[in-house]
PDB file of C-alpha atoms in Angstrom:
ATOM      1  CA  MET P   1      55.686 -25.163  18.620  1.00 49.00           C
ATOM      2  CA  ILE P   2      57.137 -28.036  16.592  1.00 53.00           C
ATOM      3  CA  PRO P   3      55.591 -28.404  13.126  1.00 56.00           C
ATOM      4  CA  ILE P   4      54.358 -31.919  12.424  1.00 55.00           C
ATOM      5  CA  LYS P   5      53.876 -32.992   8.841  1.00 54.00           C
ATOM      6  CA  PRO P   6      50.656 -34.876   8.035  1.00 56.00           C
ATOM      7  CA  LYS P   7      52.600 -37.430   5.989  1.00 54.00           C
ATOM      8  CA  LYS P   8      54.685 -38.398   9.046  1.00 52.00           C
ATOM      9  CA  ILE P   9      51.526 -38.789  11.126  1.00 53.00           C
ATOM     10  CA  LEU P  10      49.978 -41.081   8.520  1.00 51.00           C
ATOM     11  CA  VAL P  11      53.127 -43.226   8.326  1.00 51.00           C
ATOM     12  CA  PHE P  12      53.267 -43.460  12.126  1.00 52.00           C
ATOM     13  CA  LEU P  13      49.576 -44.428  12.380  1.00 46.00           C
ATOM     14  CA  PHE P  14      49.945 -47.009   9.605  1.00 46.00           C
ATOM     15  CA  LEU P  15      52.936 -48.649  11.308  1.00 44.00           C
ATOM     16  CA  PHE P  16      51.271 -48.473  14.721  1.00 46.00           C
ATOM     17  CA  PHE P  17      48.097 -50.206  13.578  1.00 46.00           C
ATOM     18  CA  LEU P  18      50.022 -52.714  11.477  1.00 43.00           C
ATOM     19  CA  PHE P  19      52.126 -53.869  14.423  1.00 45.00           C
ATOM     20  CA  ALA P  20      49.302 -53.537  16.966  1.00 42.00           C
ATOM     21  CA  ASN P  21      47.134 -55.791  14.816  1.00 42.00           C
ATOM     22  CA  VAL P  22      49.886 -58.416  14.468  1.00 46.00           C
ATOM     23  CA  SER P  23      50.766 -58.385  18.155  1.00 49.00           C
ATOM     24  CA  LEU P  24      47.141 -58.877  19.213  1.00 56.00           C
ATOM     25  CA  ALA P  25      46.366 -61.646  16.720  1.00 79.00           C
ATOM     26  CA  TYR P  26      47.543 -64.507  18.958  1.00 90.00           C
ATOM     27  CA  THR P  27      49.057 -65.280  22.329  1.00 91.00           C
ATOM     28  CA  ILE P  28      51.674 -67.807  23.289  1.00 91.00           C
ATOM     29  CA  GLU P  29      49.972 -69.672  26.113  1.00 93.00           C
ATOM     30  CA  LYS P  30      52.816 -72.028  26.952  1.00 95.00           C
ATOM     31  CA  VAL P  31      56.451 -72.343  25.940  1.00 95.00           C
ATOM     32  CA  HIS P  32      59.042 -74.975  26.795  1.00 96.00           C
ATOM     33  CA  ILE P  33      62.664 -74.385  25.821  1.00 95.00           C
ATOM     34  CA  GLU P  34      65.259 -77.128  26.065  1.00 97.00           C
ATOM     35  CA  CYS P  35      68.938 -76.485  25.356  1.00 96.00           C
ATOM     36  CA  ILE P  36      71.379 -79.363  25.165  1.00 96.00           C
ATOM     37  CA  VAL P  37      74.952 -78.088  25.226  1.00 95.00           C
ATOM     38  CA  ASN P  38      77.316 -80.133  23.063  1.00 95.00           C
ATOM     39  CA  PRO P  39      81.039 -80.645  23.721  1.00 93.00           C
ATOM     40  CA  ASN P  40      81.813 -78.799  20.446  1.00 93.00           C
ATOM     41  CA  ASP P  41      80.349 -75.522  21.838  1.00 92.00           C
ATOM     42  CA  THR P  42      77.062 -75.741  19.939  1.00 94.00           C
ATOM     43  CA  ILE P  43      73.599 -76.103  21.435  1.00 95.00           C
ATOM     44  CA  ASN P  44      70.679 -78.226  20.261  1.00 97.00           C
ATOM     45  CA  GLU P  45      67.715 -75.979  21.061  1.00 96.00           C
ATOM     46  CA  THR P  46      64.078 -77.063  20.986  1.00 97.00           C
ATOM     47  CA  ILE P  47      61.311 -74.505  21.481  1.00 96.00           C
ATOM     48  CA  THR P  48      57.797 -75.909  21.868  1.00 97.00           C
ATOM     49  CA  MET P  49      54.871 -73.478  22.017  1.00 95.00           C
ATOM     50  CA  VAL P  50      51.120 -73.626  22.429  1.00 96.00           C
ATOM     51  CA  ILE P  51      49.613 -70.721  20.523  1.00 95.00           C
ATOM     52  CA  TYR P  52      46.055 -69.467  20.990  1.00 95.00           C
ATOM     53  CA  ASN P  53      44.218 -67.527  18.285  1.00 95.00           C
ATOM     54  CA  ASN P  54      42.468 -64.807  20.280  1.00 92.00           C
ATOM     55  CA  GLU P  55      41.410 -62.876  17.208  1.00 88.00           C
ATOM     56  CA  ASN P  56      37.875 -63.054  15.801  1.00 90.00           C
ATOM     57  CA  LYS P  57      39.270 -64.115  12.417  1.00 92.00           C
ATOM     58  CA  ASN P  58      41.424 -66.960  11.152  1.00 94.00           C
ATOM     59  CA  LEU P  59      45.136 -66.940  11.961  1.00 94.00           C
ATOM     60  CA  SER P  60      47.198 -67.737   8.874  1.00 94.00           C
ATOM     61  CA  SER P  61      50.738 -67.030  10.132  1.00 94.00           C
ATOM     62  CA  ILE P  62      52.922 -66.333  13.168  1.00 94.00           C
ATOM     63  CA  THR P  63      56.324 -64.793  13.780  1.00 92.00           C
ATOM     64  CA  TYR P  64      58.903 -65.636  16.423  1.00 91.00           C
ATOM     65  CA  THR P  65      62.347 -64.274  17.255  1.00 91.00           C
ATOM     66  CA  ILE P  66      65.251 -66.400  18.430  1.00 91.00           C
ATOM     67  CA  PRO P  67      67.945 -64.024  19.724  1.00 90.00           C
ATOM     68  CA  GLN P  68      70.801 -66.199  18.475  1.00 90.00           C
ATOM     69  CA  ASN P  69      72.225 -67.303  15.150  1.00 88.00           C
ATOM     70  CA  VAL P  70      70.805 -70.708  14.295  1.00 92.00           C
ATOM     71  CA  GLU P  71      71.489 -73.437  11.764  1.00 93.00           C
ATOM     72  CA  ASN P  72      69.580 -76.548  10.668  1.00 95.00           C
ATOM     73  CA  LEU P  73      66.188 -75.047  11.528  1.00 95.00           C
ATOM     74  CA  THR P  74      63.218 -77.413  11.405  1.00 96.00           C
ATOM     75  CA  ILE P  75      59.634 -76.534  12.228  1.00 96.00           C
ATOM     76  CA  ASN P  76      56.863 -78.935  13.219  1.00 96.00           C
ATOM     77  CA  SER P  77      53.256 -78.106  13.963  1.00 96.00           C
ATOM     78  CA  SER P  78      49.970 -79.735  14.887  1.00 96.00           C
ATOM     79  CA  VAL P  79      48.647 -78.308  11.590  1.00 96.00           C
ATOM     80  CA  ASP P  80      50.245 -78.354   8.144  1.00 95.00           C
ATOM     81  CA  ILE P  81      52.838 -75.698   7.408  1.00 95.00           C
ATOM     82  CA  LYS P  82      52.636 -74.078   3.988  1.00 95.00           C
ATOM     83  CA  GLY P  83      56.046 -72.455   4.306  1.00 94.00           C
ATOM     84  CA  TYR P  84      58.384 -70.441   6.466  1.00 94.00           C
ATOM     85  CA  SER P  85      61.166 -67.907   6.261  1.00 92.00           C
ATOM     86  CA  ALA P  86      64.123 -67.337   8.559  1.00 92.00           C
ATOM     87  CA  LEU P  87      65.984 -64.051   8.371  1.00 91.00           C
ATOM     88  CA  TYR P  88      69.352 -63.775  10.084  1.00 89.00           C
ATOM     89  CA  ASN P  89      70.451 -60.303  11.146  1.00 87.00           C
ATOM     90  CA  ALA P  90      73.108 -59.271  13.675  1.00 84.00           C
ATOM     91  CA  GLY P  91      72.821 -62.359  15.855  1.00 83.00           C
ATOM     92  CA  ILE P  92      69.021 -62.577  15.721  1.00 88.00           C
ATOM     93  CA  THR P  93      66.881 -65.042  13.788  1.00 91.00           C
ATOM     94  CA  GLU P  94      63.414 -63.811  12.784  1.00 92.00           C
ATOM     95  CA  ILE P  95      61.094 -66.670  11.831  1.00 94.00           C
ATOM     96  CA  ALA P  96      57.772 -66.341  10.022  1.00 94.00           C
ATOM     97  CA  VAL P  97      55.551 -69.422   9.641  1.00 95.00           C
ATOM     98  CA  GLU P  98      52.556 -69.681   7.313  1.00 95.00           C
ATOM     99  CA  PHE P  99      50.024 -72.409   8.044  1.00 95.00           C
ATOM    100  CA  GLY P 100      48.574 -74.594   5.283  1.00 95.00           C
ATOM    101  CA  LYS P 101      45.130 -74.213   6.817  1.00 94.00           C
ATOM    102  CA  PRO P 102      44.346 -71.120   8.928  1.00 94.00           C
ATOM    103  CA  ILE P 103      43.716 -71.559  12.656  1.00 95.00           C
ATOM    104  CA  PRO P 104      40.079 -70.691  13.490  1.00 95.00           C
ATOM    105  CA  PRO P 105      39.277 -68.156  16.217  1.00 95.00           C
ATOM    106  CA  ASN P 106      39.566 -69.445  19.800  1.00 94.00           C
ATOM    107  CA  GLU P 107      41.583 -72.495  18.694  1.00 96.00           C
ATOM    108  CA  TYR P 108      45.072 -73.688  19.658  1.00 96.00           C
ATOM    109  CA  VAL P 109      48.049 -74.816  17.592  1.00 96.00           C
ATOM    110  CA  ASN P 110      51.309 -76.432  18.724  1.00 97.00           C
ATOM    111  CA  VAL P 111      54.515 -75.276  17.061  1.00 97.00           C
ATOM    112  CA  THR P 112      58.030 -76.645  17.641  1.00 97.00           C
ATOM    113  CA  PHE P 113      61.282 -75.094  16.431  1.00 97.00           C
ATOM    114  CA  LYS P 114      64.442 -77.217  16.487  1.00 97.00           C
ATOM    115  CA  CYS P 115      67.787 -75.679  15.668  1.00 96.00           C
ATOM    116  CA  LEU P 116      71.498 -75.637  16.306  1.00 95.00           C
ATOM    117  CA  VAL P 117      72.736 -72.499  18.106  1.00 94.00           C
ATOM    118  CA  THR P 118      76.322 -71.660  17.214  1.00 90.00           C
ATOM    119  CA  ASP P 119      77.036 -68.363  18.961  1.00 89.00           C
ATOM    120  CA  ALA P 120      76.099 -68.790  22.627  1.00 90.00           C
ATOM    121  CA  ILE P 121      79.270 -70.296  24.116  1.00 90.00           C
ATOM    122  CA  TRP P 122      82.408 -68.216  24.633  1.00 86.00           C
ATOM    123  CA  THR P 123      85.800 -69.118  26.013  1.00 88.00           C
ATOM    124  CA  LYS P 124      87.556 -66.523  28.148  1.00 88.00           C
ATOM    125  CA  ASN P 125      90.707 -67.318  30.123  1.00 91.00           C
ATOM    126  CA  ASP P 126      90.171 -71.024  29.337  1.00 89.00           C
ATOM    127  CA  VAL P 127      86.734 -70.889  30.987  1.00 90.00           C
ATOM    128  CA  LYS P 128      83.628 -71.611  28.921  1.00 89.00           C
ATOM    129  CA  GLN P 129      80.710 -69.197  29.274  1.00 90.00           C
ATOM    130  CA  LEU P 130      77.146 -69.822  28.158  1.00 89.00           C
ATOM    131  CA  ILE P 131      75.244 -66.676  27.231  1.00 87.00           C
ATOM    132  CA  MET P 132      71.683 -67.018  25.920  1.00 87.00           C
ATOM    133  CA  ASN P 133      68.533 -64.904  25.779  1.00 84.00           C
ATOM    134  CA  PHE P 134      64.996 -66.246  25.749  1.00 84.00           C
ATOM    135  CA  PRO P 135      62.030 -64.128  24.636  1.00 81.00           C
ATOM    136  CA  ILE P 136      59.300 -65.264  27.031  1.00 83.00           C
ATOM    137  CA  SER P 137      55.848 -63.815  26.459  1.00 80.00           C
ATOM    138  CA  ALA P 138      53.911 -66.895  27.544  1.00 81.00           C
ATOM    139  CA  LYS P 139      51.808 -67.214  30.660  1.00 81.00           C
ATOM    140  CA  ASN P 140      53.502 -70.539  31.398  1.00 92.00           C
ATOM    141  CA  ALA P 141      57.170 -71.060  30.530  1.00 92.00           C
ATOM    142  CA  THR P 142      59.922 -73.538  31.355  1.00 94.00           C
ATOM    143  CA  ILE P 143      63.576 -73.523  30.375  1.00 93.00           C
ATOM    144  CA  LYS P 144      65.849 -76.541  30.686  1.00 96.00           C
ATOM    145  CA  VAL P 145      69.593 -76.386  30.054  1.00 94.00           C
ATOM    146  CA  VAL P 146      71.527 -79.654  29.880  1.00 95.00           C
ATOM    147  CA  LEU P 147      75.292 -79.265  30.239  1.00 90.00           C
ATOM    148  CA  PRO P 148      77.809 -81.826  28.924  1.00 87.00           C
TER     149      PRO P 148
END
C-alpha cells in the first residue's frame, strides 16, 4: 500500500476545485480567427469570441491562451475592460482580462484580441512553412488564413 499524506490530498483538492470552478464559469460559444500572413514573415491575427456566462454569479474575468508569441496585443470588448495581463512563456501567451463591470449570469460578451504573431513562419530549404495552433473550445468556430 502506498502511503498518502493528508497535506498532498488537500493541495490536490484545492487545485482541482480552483481550476474546475474557473473552467465551468463561462463557455466560448463562437470563435472566429483570421490570420493575415505578411511578406515579412509575421501574421496579423484577430480572434473574435462570443462568451456566455453560464455560472449563477457574475463573471468578472476570463483567460485565454494563444499558443504563439505575440506582440502589439490589443483587446476590445462589448463591455468596458478594467485591465489585462499577458504572460509570455515558452512560445505561449496567456491572457487574463478583467471586465470593468461584471457580466451577469446567462449573458453574453464579445471579446476581440488583435496581435502580431512573430514565430509561426519558418524557412527550410528556401521554402516557407506556416505552423500555427488554435485552441478551439467553441461550439461554432471558423478559421481564415490569408496568404500573401
